[in-house]
Amino acid sequence: MKFVANVDFNGGQLRPLDKSDVDAIVKLYQKQTLAGQGEKAIKEHAERMITLSVQMAATQRGLMWAIEVDGQMLGMLSLYDWQPTSLKTLMRLDAMPELTQQLQIDALRSGIDYLAQKYHLRNFSFQCLPQGEESVIEVIKCVGFDQQARLRDFRRLNQTEFSDVLVFNKILELTEEALLSGEQI
Amino acid sequence: MNWNLSTEHYYVRFAHEEDIPNIYALLGSKEVVKNHPKNPMVVEAQAMDEARRMVMQFEAKEAAFWLVEEKTSGKVIARISFQKFNWVNASAQLKVDIFSEFKTQSILAELIYAVTTLAYEDLSLHRLEWFLLNQDTCSIEAAKAFGFNHDGQLKNYFEFEGSWIDYQVFSLLKTDTAWQQAIKHNGLSTL
């Protein structure tokens, strides 16, 4: 059974991860960020991540898409902390330098549209570090995410240092009819 | 480590079997639970279940709950808790269930100072969060008076009786000037 759908966007597609993505995942999961990552990925982590991505999607706890352009995996769009009863999820976007801002925007928009229609999700959030994630912040703002909070010292960096975390949200308004039919207004 | 605390006017202590009626009286009050928001308990069996969950969550190191007993009358006036302990990031969420007639800044200051001291000194936490509803103006004013910072809001956090609930997030860090002053003066400041 297929738990992660292929979703086309202008210039590429979102598709399930597969075994051949290990090297790309290792490359993408080297920077320090928040959702779903405690340390830099190595090959074993990436292999586990591919297995986990199926389990997460099957149980609606999360989802991982490869962002593919011209047959190459250039990024990932992932959901963590997916809460079906609260219609919300935490997202994560990873991009290689070759994945342009416009492609990231289109990929993210298509992913959100699909999730709203298929699963009725309406509350999407990102958690970003104030430093080093400026490019992701630019992309999510273009897609309509607004900063709602700056959680002071929310993330521990080491024994004595902490970092603030920025919280961004995009809330979709869904009518009752839209919820039933899966349409977003 | 002693989890049972004593302030000037209150015992801040763990619950025991005889506290089921106290928990029921507290959490069966609409005024007490409306700002969480939750529906009030309607049968005592819910209080028994709640008491069990309090023990289980404490044993799993997920939360700690105290009942607040007035020294002079023996009446249980509140439950105060730390929930969602995050031992990696050294944080926890503060939650206060208190009868409205006792919901004053001075009483909240006395109780929150006691448990916060334990959080920072004994549990080595760094950040306490207090999630409050916009309409809970009494708690919001208290949070501001005590030196909690308004970090922002968590929109549409969950759904309750057909409405989406936004939480205002307040935080107090161990390193905050307000907390350092509180230690110096042996109590949180009030307006």
Short mmCIF file of C-alpha atoms in Angstrom, two decimals:
data_model
loop_
_atom_site.label_atom_id
_atom_site.label_comp_id
_atom_site.label_asym_id
_atom_site.label_seq_id
_atom_site.Cartn_x
_atom_site.Cartn_y
_atom_site.Cartn_z
CA MET A 1 0.00 0.00 0.00
CA LYS A 2 1.27 3.46 -0.89
CA PHE A 3 1.12 5.91 1.99
CA VAL A 4 2.94 8.85 0.39
CA ALA A 5 1.46 10.25 -2.80
CA ASN A 6 3.24 11.84 -5.74
CA VAL A 7 2.29 15.51 -6.06
CA ASP A 8 3.24 17.54 -9.11
CA PHE A 9 4.20 21.18 -8.89
CA ASN A 10 5.33 23.70 -11.45
CA GLY A 11 8.83 22.48 -12.39
CA GLY A 12 9.00 19.24 -10.47
CA GLN A 13 7.27 16.79 -8.19
CA LEU A 14 6.99 15.71 -4.58
CA ARG A 15 7.48 11.96 -4.34
CA PRO A 16 8.06 9.32 -1.64
CA LEU A 17 11.61 8.69 -0.51
CA ASP A 18 13.35 5.60 -1.83
CA LYS A 19 16.55 3.73 -1.16
CA SER A 20 18.49 5.60 -3.81
CA ASP A 21 17.95 8.88 -1.89
CA VAL A 22 20.37 8.06 0.93
CA ASP A 23 23.25 10.23 -0.29
CA ALA A 24 20.97 13.20 -0.97
CA ILE A 25 19.38 12.92 2.48
CA VAL A 26 22.79 12.88 4.14
CA LYS A 27 23.70 16.06 2.22
CA LEU A 28 20.44 17.77 3.17
CA TYR A 29 20.53 16.88 6.86
CA GLN A 30 23.87 18.46 7.67
CA LYS A 31 22.74 21.88 8.82
CA GLN A 32 21.47 22.50 12.29
CA THR A 33 17.74 22.91 12.41
CA LEU A 34 14.81 21.83 14.50
CA ALA A 35 12.12 19.40 13.45
CA GLY A 36 13.13 15.78 13.59
CA GLN A 37 16.86 16.21 13.92
CA GLY A 38 19.18 16.01 16.88
CA GLU A 39 22.45 15.70 15.03
CA LYS A 40 23.99 15.66 11.57
CA ALA A 41 22.79 12.71 9.53
CA ILE A 42 25.03 9.83 8.52
CA LYS A 43 24.25 7.06 6.05
CA GLU A 44 22.63 4.80 8.69
CA HIS A 45 20.38 7.65 9.85
CA ALA A 46 19.30 8.33 6.28
CA GLU A 47 18.47 4.66 5.71
CA ARG A 48 16.44 4.60 8.93
CA MET A 49 14.74 7.82 7.88
CA ILE A 50 13.52 6.20 4.65
CA THR A 51 12.03 3.29 6.59
CA LEU A 52 10.59 5.65 9.18
CA SER A 53 9.03 7.86 6.51
CA VAL A 54 6.72 5.01 5.51
CA GLN A 55 5.82 4.19 9.13
CA MET A 56 5.19 7.86 9.91
CA ALA A 57 2.89 8.29 6.93
CA ALA A 58 1.04 5.03 7.59
CA THR A 59 0.19 6.13 11.12
CA GLN A 60 -0.30 9.80 10.19
CA ARG A 61 2.38 11.01 12.56
CA GLY A 62 4.46 12.55 9.80
CA LEU A 63 5.35 12.43 6.16
CA MET A 64 8.46 12.90 4.05
CA TRP A 65 8.60 13.89 0.42
CA ALA A 66 11.62 14.13 -1.81
CA ILE A 67 11.53 17.27 -3.95
CA GLU A 68 12.54 16.11 -7.39
CA VAL A 69 13.40 18.34 -10.33
CA ASP A 70 14.51 16.95 -13.71
CA GLY A 71 14.92 13.49 -12.20
CA GLN A 72 17.19 14.73 -9.40
CA MET A 73 16.39 14.92 -5.70
CA LEU A 74 17.13 18.52 -4.73
CA GLY A 75 15.27 18.84 -1.45
CA MET A 76 12.82 17.47 1.04
CA LEU A 77 9.48 18.61 2.38
CA SER A 78 8.56 16.87 5.63
CA LEU A 79 5.83 16.86 8.25
CA TYR A 80 6.54 16.19 11.92
CA ASP A 81 4.17 16.19 14.84
CA TRP A 82 1.21 15.68 12.52
CA GLN A 83 -1.91 15.81 14.71
CA PRO A 84 -4.89 14.64 12.66
CA THR A 85 -7.41 15.45 15.39
CA SER A 86 -6.20 19.05 15.65
CA LEU A 87 -5.78 19.29 11.86
CA LYS A 88 -2.26 20.60 12.30
CA THR A 89 1.33 19.73 11.59
CA LEU A 90 4.86 21.02 11.97
CA MET A 91 6.76 21.25 8.67
CA ARG A 92 10.33 21.22 7.55
CA LEU A 93 11.83 22.26 4.23
CA ASP A 94 15.35 21.33 3.14
CA ALA A 95 16.88 22.52 -0.11
CA MET A 96 20.13 22.01 -1.95
CA PRO A 97 21.62 25.17 -3.48
CA GLU A 98 20.37 24.10 -6.94
CA LEU A 99 16.75 24.24 -5.79
CA THR A 100 15.73 27.81 -6.56
CA GLN A 101 13.56 29.86 -4.24
CA GLN A 102 10.70 29.78 -6.75
CA LEU A 103 10.83 25.99 -6.95
CA GLN A 104 10.82 25.78 -3.14
CA ILE A 105 7.80 28.08 -3.01
CA ASP A 106 5.94 26.05 -5.63
CA ALA A 107 6.80 22.77 -3.94
CA LEU A 108 5.65 24.03 -0.54
CA ARG A 109 2.40 25.49 -1.95
CA SER A 110 1.58 22.26 -3.73
CA GLY A 111 2.35 20.20 -0.64
CA ILE A 112 0.09 22.35 1.53
CA ASP A 113 -2.73 22.28 -1.05
CA TYR A 114 -2.50 18.51 -1.22
CA LEU A 115 -2.48 18.09 2.57
CA ALA A 116 -5.44 20.45 2.96
CA GLN A 117 -7.47 18.62 0.35
CA LYS A 118 -6.53 15.06 1.20
CA TYR A 119 -6.25 15.24 5.00
CA HIS A 120 -8.08 18.50 5.78
CA LEU A 121 -5.03 19.88 7.55
CA ARG A 122 -5.47 23.60 8.15
CA ASN A 123 -2.82 24.66 10.65
CA PHE A 124 0.72 24.49 9.27
CA SER A 125 3.71 25.64 11.26
CA PHE A 126 7.45 25.99 10.96
CA GLN A 127 9.94 26.36 13.79
CA CYS A 128 13.12 28.12 12.73
CA LEU A 129 16.31 29.21 14.43
CA PRO A 130 16.85 32.98 14.30
CA GLN A 131 20.26 32.52 12.69
CA GLY A 132 21.15 30.40 9.68
CA GLU A 133 17.65 29.78 8.41
CA GLU A 134 17.02 33.07 6.65
CA SER A 135 16.47 31.43 3.26
CA VAL A 136 13.77 29.08 4.60
CA ILE A 137 12.11 31.99 6.40
CA GLU A 138 12.00 33.96 3.13
CA VAL A 139 10.37 31.04 1.35
CA ILE A 140 7.72 30.37 3.98
CA LYS A 141 6.84 34.07 4.21
CA CYS A 142 6.26 34.08 0.44
CA VAL A 143 3.84 31.19 0.95
CA GLY A 144 1.89 33.12 3.58
CA PHE A 145 3.40 32.03 6.88
CA ASP A 146 3.49 34.71 9.59
CA GLN A 147 5.73 34.78 12.64
CA GLN A 148 3.55 34.27 15.69
CA ALA A 149 6.06 33.78 18.48
CA ARG A 150 9.69 33.90 19.47
CA LEU A 151 10.14 31.24 22.12
CA ARG A 152 13.06 32.39 24.22
CA ASP A 153 15.79 29.84 24.92
CA PHE A 154 13.48 27.10 23.70
CA ARG A 155 16.21 24.91 22.26
CA ARG A 156 19.25 23.75 24.14
CA LEU A 157 22.47 24.00 22.13
CA ASN A 158 24.86 22.58 24.70
CA GLN A 159 25.27 22.34 28.46
CA THR A 160 25.08 26.08 29.01
CA GLU A 161 23.73 27.69 25.83
CA PHE A 162 20.21 27.96 24.48
CA SER A 163 18.69 29.41 21.34
CA ASP A 164 15.42 31.17 20.71
CA VAL A 165 13.01 29.51 18.29
CA LEU A 166 10.80 31.40 15.85
CA VAL A 167 7.32 30.00 15.30
CA PHE A 168 5.55 30.61 11.99
CA ASN A 169 1.97 29.66 11.17
CA LYS A 170 -0.25 29.48 8.16
CA ILE A 171 -3.88 28.87 8.98
CA LEU A 172 -6.31 27.92 6.24
CA GLU A 173 -9.94 28.86 6.59
CA LEU A 174 -12.09 25.88 5.80
CA THR A 175 -15.85 25.94 5.58
CA GLU A 176 -17.84 22.96 6.75
CA GLU A 177 -18.75 22.18 3.14
CA ALA A 178 -15.11 22.43 2.16
CA LEU A 179 -14.15 20.07 4.96
CA LEU A 180 -16.67 17.55 3.72
CA SER A 181 -15.66 17.88 0.10
CA GLY A 182 -11.97 18.43 0.78
CA GLU A 183 -11.93 21.82 -0.91
CA GLN A 184 -9.99 24.77 0.37
CA ILE A 185 -11.37 28.29 0.01
CA MET B 1 14.52 15.44 47.20
CA ASN B 2 11.43 16.71 48.97
CA TRP B 3 8.57 17.43 46.60
CA ASN B 4 6.25 18.62 49.36
CA LEU B 5 6.63 22.34 49.88
CA SER B 6 5.46 24.76 52.48
CA THR B 7 4.91 28.46 51.93
CA GLU B 8 3.86 31.08 54.45
CA HIS B 9 0.15 30.29 54.09
CA TYR B 10 -0.05 27.01 52.19
CA TYR B 11 1.07 23.43 52.02
CA VAL B 12 1.98 22.70 48.40
CA ARG B 13 1.91 18.94 48.50
CA PHE B 14 1.35 15.84 46.45
CA ALA B 15 -2.14 14.35 46.39
CA HIS B 16 -3.10 11.21 48.30
CA GLU B 17 -6.08 8.86 48.19
CA GLU B 18 -8.18 11.04 50.48
CA ASP B 19 -7.88 13.92 48.03
CA ILE B 20 -10.31 12.54 45.45
CA PRO B 21 -13.18 14.76 46.75
CA ASN B 22 -10.80 17.75 46.76
CA ILE B 23 -9.78 17.13 43.16
CA TYR B 24 -13.41 16.64 42.19
CA ALA B 25 -14.49 19.86 43.90
CA LEU B 26 -11.74 21.81 42.19
CA LEU B 27 -11.97 20.41 38.68
CA GLY B 28 -15.75 20.16 38.86
CA SER B 29 -15.89 23.94 39.08
CA LYS B 30 -16.63 25.63 35.78
CA GLU B 31 -14.86 28.78 36.97
CA VAL B 32 -11.67 26.84 37.64
CA VAL B 33 -11.44 24.97 34.36
CA LYS B 34 -12.90 27.48 31.91
CA ASN B 35 -9.56 29.10 31.16
CA HIS B 36 -7.76 25.92 30.15
CA PRO B 37 -10.32 25.37 28.53
CA LYS B 38 -11.96 22.18 29.70
CA ASN B 39 -15.36 20.92 30.70
CA PRO B 40 -15.87 20.58 34.44
CA MET B 41 -15.94 17.09 35.92
CA VAL B 42 -19.43 15.73 36.49
CA VAL B 43 -18.81 12.52 38.43
CA GLU B 44 -16.26 11.68 41.13
CA ALA B 45 -14.93 8.76 39.09
CA GLN B 46 -13.31 11.36 36.82
CA ALA B 47 -11.35 12.68 39.79
CA MET B 48 -10.17 9.16 40.60
CA ASP B 49 -8.99 8.76 37.04
CA GLU B 50 -7.32 12.17 37.14
CA ALA B 51 -5.52 11.25 40.37
CA ARG B 52 -4.25 8.04 38.74
CA ARG B 53 -3.03 9.97 35.72
CA MET B 54 -1.25 12.47 37.95
CA VAL B 55 0.68 9.62 39.58
CA MET B 56 1.42 7.92 36.27
CA GLN B 57 2.67 11.11 34.65
CA PHE B 58 4.87 11.86 37.64
CA GLU B 59 6.34 8.36 37.62
CA ALA B 60 7.03 8.71 33.89
CA LYS B 61 8.77 12.04 34.64
CA GLU B 62 6.33 13.81 32.32
CA ALA B 63 4.69 16.05 34.88
CA ALA B 64 4.42 16.94 38.55
CA PHE B 65 1.21 17.96 40.32
CA TRP B 66 0.72 19.59 43.68
CA LEU B 67 -2.43 20.32 45.60
CA VAL B 68 -2.44 23.56 47.53
CA GLU B 69 -3.87 23.32 51.04
CA GLU B 70 -4.58 26.40 53.08
CA LYS B 71 -2.79 26.03 56.41
CA THR B 72 -5.44 27.71 58.50
CA SER B 73 -8.54 25.96 57.12
CA GLY B 74 -7.17 22.76 55.60
CA LYS B 75 -9.11 23.58 52.43
CA VAL B 76 -7.60 22.58 49.10
CA ILE B 77 -7.76 25.76 47.06
CA ALA B 78 -5.74 24.92 43.97
CA ARG B 79 -3.75 22.46 41.97
CA ILE B 80 -0.50 23.63 40.48
CA SER B 81 1.52 21.58 38.03
CA PHE B 82 4.46 21.37 35.70
CA GLN B 83 3.53 19.52 32.57
CA LYS B 84 5.33 18.44 29.44
CA PHE B 85 8.73 18.27 31.09
CA ASN B 86 11.32 18.55 28.34
CA TRP B 87 14.49 17.28 29.94
CA VAL B 88 16.56 17.83 26.79
CA ASN B 89 15.70 21.50 26.47
CA ALA B 90 15.27 21.96 30.24
CA SER B 91 11.75 23.34 30.11
CA ALA B 92 8.26 22.67 31.44
CA GLN B 93 4.77 24.14 31.26
CA LEU B 94 3.22 25.72 34.31
CA LYS B 95 -0.49 25.20 34.88
CA VAL B 96 -2.65 26.55 37.68
CA ASP B 97 -6.17 25.39 38.60
CA ILE B 98 -7.44 27.61 41.39
CA PHE B 99 -10.79 28.60 42.88
CA SER B 100 -11.63 32.08 41.63
CA GLU B 101 -11.83 33.62 45.12
CA PHE B 102 -8.19 32.68 45.66
CA LYS B 103 -6.99 33.79 42.22
CA THR B 104 -5.15 36.88 43.35
CA GLN B 105 -1.69 38.06 42.44
CA SER B 106 -0.38 37.65 45.95
CA ILE B 107 -1.55 34.04 46.26
CA LEU B 108 -0.36 33.14 42.77
CA ALA B 109 2.98 34.77 43.51
CA GLU B 110 3.39 32.74 46.71
CA LEU B 111 2.58 29.46 44.97
CA ILE B 112 4.44 30.04 41.73
CA TYR B 113 7.55 31.22 43.56
CA ALA B 114 7.60 27.99 45.57
CA VAL B 115 7.35 25.62 42.62
CA THR B 116 9.58 27.72 40.39
CA THR B 117 12.32 27.61 43.01
CA LEU B 118 12.09 23.83 42.93
CA ALA B 119 12.09 23.86 39.11
CA TYR B 120 15.25 25.91 38.83
CA GLU B 121 17.15 24.81 41.91
CA ASP B 122 16.29 21.11 42.20
CA LEU B 123 15.20 20.10 38.71
CA SER B 124 17.77 22.26 36.88
CA LEU B 125 15.19 23.56 34.45
CA HIS B 126 15.95 26.68 32.45
CA ARG B 127 12.60 27.76 31.00
CA LEU B 128 9.06 27.74 32.34
CA GLU B 129 6.19 28.37 29.98
CA TRP B 130 2.72 29.49 30.94
CA PHE B 131 0.08 29.07 28.20
CA LEU B 132 -2.82 31.44 28.81
CA LEU B 133 -6.03 32.33 27.04
CA ASN B 134 -6.59 35.94 26.04
CA GLN B 135 -9.70 36.14 28.20
CA ASP B 136 -7.83 34.96 31.32
CA THR B 137 -6.88 38.53 32.09
CA CYS B 138 -6.21 37.85 35.76
CA SER B 139 -3.50 35.29 34.95
CA ILE B 140 -2.07 37.42 32.15
CA GLU B 141 -1.73 40.40 34.49
CA ALA B 142 -0.13 38.17 37.09
CA ALA B 143 2.31 36.71 34.54
CA LYS B 144 3.36 40.21 33.48
CA ALA B 145 3.68 41.38 37.09
CA PHE B 146 5.87 38.38 37.96
CA GLY B 147 8.19 39.19 35.05
CA PHE B 148 7.11 36.53 32.58
CA ASN B 149 7.86 37.56 29.00
CA HIS B 150 5.14 37.40 26.34
CA ASP B 151 6.82 35.25 23.68
CA GLY B 152 3.89 35.38 21.28
CA GLN B 153 0.98 33.14 20.49
CA LEU B 154 0.32 29.61 19.33
CA LYS B 155 -2.61 29.95 16.98
CA ASN B 156 -5.38 27.38 16.66
CA TYR B 157 -3.56 25.15 19.13
CA PHE B 158 -6.56 22.86 19.50
CA GLU B 159 -10.30 22.79 19.08
CA PHE B 160 -12.72 23.08 21.98
CA GLU B 161 -16.49 22.98 21.59
CA GLY B 162 -16.33 24.10 17.99
CA SER B 163 -13.85 26.93 18.46
CA TRP B 164 -10.15 27.03 17.70
CA ILE B 165 -8.12 27.99 20.74
CA ASP B 166 -5.16 30.39 20.58
CA TYR B 167 -2.71 30.32 23.46
CA GLN B 168 -0.65 33.28 24.55
CA VAL B 169 2.80 32.02 25.52
CA PHE B 170 4.54 33.53 28.51
CA SER B 171 7.97 32.41 29.65
CA LEU B 172 10.22 32.90 32.62
CA LEU B 173 13.88 31.92 32.29
CA LYS B 174 16.16 31.06 35.15
CA THR B 175 18.49 33.78 33.89
CA ASP B 176 15.81 36.48 33.66
CA THR B 177 16.36 39.56 35.77
CA ALA B 178 12.84 39.13 37.16
CA TRP B 179 13.75 35.72 38.54
CA GLN B 180 17.11 36.87 39.88
CA GLN B 181 15.30 39.69 41.67
CA ALA B 182 12.74 37.22 43.00
CA ILE B 183 15.50 35.12 44.54
CA LYS B 184 17.03 38.24 46.06
CA HIS B 185 13.73 39.35 47.54
CA ASN B 186 12.52 35.86 48.37
CA GLY B 187 9.39 36.23 46.28
CA LEU B 188 7.96 37.27 42.94
CA SER B 189 7.12 40.91 42.47
CA THR B 190 3.46 41.90 42.27
CA LEU B 191 1.90 45.11 41.03
#
